[in-house]
mmCIF file of C-alpha atoms in Angstrom:
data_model
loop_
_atom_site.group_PDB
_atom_site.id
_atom_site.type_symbol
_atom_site.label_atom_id
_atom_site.label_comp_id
_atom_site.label_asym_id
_atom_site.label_seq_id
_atom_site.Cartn_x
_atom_site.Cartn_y
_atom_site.Cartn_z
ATOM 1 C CA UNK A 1 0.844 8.724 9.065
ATOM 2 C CA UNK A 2 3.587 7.327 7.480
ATOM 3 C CA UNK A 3 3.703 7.665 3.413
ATOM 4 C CA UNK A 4 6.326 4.885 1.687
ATOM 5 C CA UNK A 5 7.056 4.965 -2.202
ATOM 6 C CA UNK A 6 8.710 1.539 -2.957
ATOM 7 C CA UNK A 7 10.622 3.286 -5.812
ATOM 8 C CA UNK A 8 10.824 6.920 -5.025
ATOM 9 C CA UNK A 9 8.745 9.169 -6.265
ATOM 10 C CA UNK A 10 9.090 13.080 -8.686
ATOM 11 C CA UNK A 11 8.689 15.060 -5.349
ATOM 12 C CA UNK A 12 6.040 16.914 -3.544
ATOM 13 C CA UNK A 13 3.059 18.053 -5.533
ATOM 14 C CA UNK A 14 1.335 20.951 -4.140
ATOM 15 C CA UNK A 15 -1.377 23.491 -5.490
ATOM 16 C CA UNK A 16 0.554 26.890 -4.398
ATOM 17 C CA UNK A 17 2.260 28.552 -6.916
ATOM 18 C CA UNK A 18 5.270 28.942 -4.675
ATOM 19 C CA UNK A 19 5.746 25.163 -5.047
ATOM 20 C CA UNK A 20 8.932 24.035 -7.497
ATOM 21 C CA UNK A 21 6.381 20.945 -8.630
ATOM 22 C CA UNK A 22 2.734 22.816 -8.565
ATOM 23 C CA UNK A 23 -0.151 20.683 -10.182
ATOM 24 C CA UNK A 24 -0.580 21.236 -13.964
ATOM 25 C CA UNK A 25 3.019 23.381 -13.847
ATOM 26 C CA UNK A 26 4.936 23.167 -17.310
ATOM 27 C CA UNK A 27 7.732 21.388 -16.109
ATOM 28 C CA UNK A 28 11.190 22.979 -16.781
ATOM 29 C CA UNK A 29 14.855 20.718 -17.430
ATOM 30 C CA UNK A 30 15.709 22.094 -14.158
ATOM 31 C CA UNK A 31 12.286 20.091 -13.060
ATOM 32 C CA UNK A 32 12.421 17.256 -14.385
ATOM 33 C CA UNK A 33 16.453 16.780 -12.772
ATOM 34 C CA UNK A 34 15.169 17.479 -9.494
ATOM 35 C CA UNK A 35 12.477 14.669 -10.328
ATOM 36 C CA UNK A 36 14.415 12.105 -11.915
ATOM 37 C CA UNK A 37 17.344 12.164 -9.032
ATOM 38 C CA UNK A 38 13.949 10.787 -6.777
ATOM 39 C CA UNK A 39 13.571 7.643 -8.390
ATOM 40 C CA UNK A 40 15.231 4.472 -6.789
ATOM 41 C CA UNK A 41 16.373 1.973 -8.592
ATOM 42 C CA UNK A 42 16.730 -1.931 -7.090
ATOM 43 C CA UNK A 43 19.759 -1.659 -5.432
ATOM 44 C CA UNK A 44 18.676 1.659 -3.830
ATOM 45 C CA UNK A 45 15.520 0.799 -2.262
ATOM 46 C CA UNK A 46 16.776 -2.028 0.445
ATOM 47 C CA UNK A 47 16.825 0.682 3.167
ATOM 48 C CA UNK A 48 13.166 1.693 2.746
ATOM 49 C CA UNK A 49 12.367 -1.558 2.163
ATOM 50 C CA UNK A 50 13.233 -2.390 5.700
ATOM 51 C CA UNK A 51 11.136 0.509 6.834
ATOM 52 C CA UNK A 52 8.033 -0.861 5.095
ATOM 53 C CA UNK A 53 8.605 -3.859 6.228
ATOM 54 C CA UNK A 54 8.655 -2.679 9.851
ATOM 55 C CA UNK A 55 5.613 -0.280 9.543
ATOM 56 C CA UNK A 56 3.340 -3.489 7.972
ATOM 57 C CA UNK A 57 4.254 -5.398 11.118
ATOM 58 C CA UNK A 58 3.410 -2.646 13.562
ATOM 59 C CA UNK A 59 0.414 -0.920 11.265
ATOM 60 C CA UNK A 60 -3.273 -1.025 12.572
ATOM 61 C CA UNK A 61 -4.406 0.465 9.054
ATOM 62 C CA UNK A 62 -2.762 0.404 5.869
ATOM 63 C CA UNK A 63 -3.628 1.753 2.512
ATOM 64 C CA UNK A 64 -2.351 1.054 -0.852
ATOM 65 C CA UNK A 65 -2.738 3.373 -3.206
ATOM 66 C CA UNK A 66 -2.292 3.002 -6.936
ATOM 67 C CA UNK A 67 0.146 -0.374 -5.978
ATOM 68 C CA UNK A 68 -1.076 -2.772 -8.235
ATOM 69 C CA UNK A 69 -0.034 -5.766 -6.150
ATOM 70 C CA UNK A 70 2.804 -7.295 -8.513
ATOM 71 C CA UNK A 71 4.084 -9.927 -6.725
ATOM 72 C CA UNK A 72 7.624 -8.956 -6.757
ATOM 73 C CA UNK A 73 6.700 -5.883 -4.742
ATOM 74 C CA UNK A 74 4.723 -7.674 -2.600
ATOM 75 C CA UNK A 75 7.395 -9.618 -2.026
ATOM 76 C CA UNK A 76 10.012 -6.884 -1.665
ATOM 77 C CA UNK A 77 8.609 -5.052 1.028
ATOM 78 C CA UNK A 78 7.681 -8.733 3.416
ATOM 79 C CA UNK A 79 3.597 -7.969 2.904
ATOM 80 C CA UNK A 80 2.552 -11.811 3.476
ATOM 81 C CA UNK A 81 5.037 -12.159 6.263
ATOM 82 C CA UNK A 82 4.724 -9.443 7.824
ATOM 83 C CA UNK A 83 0.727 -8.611 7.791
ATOM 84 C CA UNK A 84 -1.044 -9.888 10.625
ATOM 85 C CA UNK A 85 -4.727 -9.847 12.266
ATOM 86 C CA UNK A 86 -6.425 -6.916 13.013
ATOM 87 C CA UNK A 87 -4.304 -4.459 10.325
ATOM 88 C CA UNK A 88 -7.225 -2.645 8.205
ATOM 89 C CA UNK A 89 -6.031 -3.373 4.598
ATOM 90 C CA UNK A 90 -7.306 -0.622 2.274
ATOM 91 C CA UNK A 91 -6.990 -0.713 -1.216
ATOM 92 C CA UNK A 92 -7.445 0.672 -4.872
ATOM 93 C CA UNK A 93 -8.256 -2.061 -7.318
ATOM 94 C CA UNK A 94 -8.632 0.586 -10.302
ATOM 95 C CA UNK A 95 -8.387 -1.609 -13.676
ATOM 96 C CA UNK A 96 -7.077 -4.638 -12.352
ATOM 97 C CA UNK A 97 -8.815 -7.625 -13.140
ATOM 98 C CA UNK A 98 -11.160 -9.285 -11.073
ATOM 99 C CA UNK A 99 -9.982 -12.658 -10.718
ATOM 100 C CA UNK A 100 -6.833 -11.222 -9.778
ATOM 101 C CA UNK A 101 -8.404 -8.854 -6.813
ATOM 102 C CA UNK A 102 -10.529 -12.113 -5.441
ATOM 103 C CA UNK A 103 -7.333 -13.618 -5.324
ATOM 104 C CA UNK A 104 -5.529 -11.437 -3.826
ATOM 105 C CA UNK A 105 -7.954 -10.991 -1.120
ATOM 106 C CA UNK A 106 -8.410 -14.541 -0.568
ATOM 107 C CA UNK A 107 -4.390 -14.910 0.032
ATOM 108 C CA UNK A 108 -5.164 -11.576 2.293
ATOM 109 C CA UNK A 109 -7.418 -13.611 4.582
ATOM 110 C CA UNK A 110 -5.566 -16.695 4.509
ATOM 111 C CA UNK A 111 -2.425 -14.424 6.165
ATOM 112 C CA UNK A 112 -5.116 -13.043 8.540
ATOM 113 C CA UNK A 113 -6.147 -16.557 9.517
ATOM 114 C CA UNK A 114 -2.882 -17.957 9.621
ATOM 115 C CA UNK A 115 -1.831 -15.074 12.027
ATOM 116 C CA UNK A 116 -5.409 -15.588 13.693
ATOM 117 C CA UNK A 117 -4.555 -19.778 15.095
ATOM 118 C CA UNK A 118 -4.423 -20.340 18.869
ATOM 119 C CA UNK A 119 -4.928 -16.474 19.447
ATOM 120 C CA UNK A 120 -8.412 -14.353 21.263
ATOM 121 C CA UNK A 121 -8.562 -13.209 17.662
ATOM 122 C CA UNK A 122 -9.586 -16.258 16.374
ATOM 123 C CA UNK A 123 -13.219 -15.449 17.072
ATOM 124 C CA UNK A 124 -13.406 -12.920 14.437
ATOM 125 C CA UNK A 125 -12.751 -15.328 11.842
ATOM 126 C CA UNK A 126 -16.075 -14.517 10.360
ATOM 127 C CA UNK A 127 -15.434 -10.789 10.057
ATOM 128 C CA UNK A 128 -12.538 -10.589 8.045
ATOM 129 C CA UNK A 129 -14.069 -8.817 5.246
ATOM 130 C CA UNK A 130 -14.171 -6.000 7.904
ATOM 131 C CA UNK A 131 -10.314 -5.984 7.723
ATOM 132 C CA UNK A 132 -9.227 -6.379 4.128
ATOM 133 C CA UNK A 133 -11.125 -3.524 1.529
ATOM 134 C CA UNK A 134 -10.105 -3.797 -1.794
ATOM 135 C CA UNK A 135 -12.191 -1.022 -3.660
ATOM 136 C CA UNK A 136 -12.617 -0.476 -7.818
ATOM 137 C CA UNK A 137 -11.726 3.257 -7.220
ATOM 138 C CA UNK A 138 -9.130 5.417 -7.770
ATOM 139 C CA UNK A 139 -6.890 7.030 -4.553
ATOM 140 C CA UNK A 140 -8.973 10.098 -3.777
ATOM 141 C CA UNK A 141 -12.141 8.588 -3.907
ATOM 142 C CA UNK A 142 -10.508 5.503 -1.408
ATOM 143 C CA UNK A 143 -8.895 8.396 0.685
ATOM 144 C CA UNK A 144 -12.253 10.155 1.223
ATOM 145 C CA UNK A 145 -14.325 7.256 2.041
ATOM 146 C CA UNK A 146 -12.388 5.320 4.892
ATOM 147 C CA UNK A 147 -9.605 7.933 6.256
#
């Protein structure tokens, strides 16, 4: 499984004490250098970018965790031209608002249809829903339920 952070991220958390960035740690100057020199900024993140881009295309599942959908990273990493029919979309919705997630998944199913015309797929039209879960939940609890 491949695990992409469109901006970096502060590093591997882990729950041995052995670990530089252990879970509930007090973090240390020394820390927080190590964490800061893991964020990408704009011009940084073009190479992983292409990566993303690349796993979408290719992906039979993906999962977005804690994304947020902003349409500028949406559009950064290629989603809508890149997703196709059958990728399982899974996804936390966590405090965004509704209208926005029924949106979203709409424009989701519109790709998948799109992708769908003049293909064997095209019969599955009426189980999309299958394909794209968008759940009110936060990453563990999505995690847990459909990995």
């Amino acid at each position: 499984m491949e695990i992409y952070h469109v901006y970096g991220s502060l590093g591997q958390i882990s729950n041995t004490e052995n670990n530089n960035l252990t879970y509930g740690k007090d973090l240390t100057i020394s820390d927080i250098n190590i964490m800061k020199n893991n964020i990408k900024i704009v011009e940084e993140i073009n190479e992983i970018n292409t990566k993303i881009e690349n796993s979408i295309e290719n992906a039979e599942k993906i999962f977005f965790l804690g994304f947020s959908f902003d349409k500028i990273n949406l559009d950064r990493v290629g989603f809508f031209n890149k997703v196709s029919f059958p990728t399982k979309i899974y996804a936390t919705t966590l405090g965004l608002n509704k209208r926005f997630v029924n949106e979203l998944k709409i424009k989701m199913q519109e790709r998948f249809i799109e992708t769908m015309k003049g293909k064997k797929e095209e019969h599955h039209i009426h189980r999309l829903n299958e394909f794209i879960v968008l759940e009110n939940m936060n990453s563990l609890q999505l995690l847990e339920s459909y990995l």
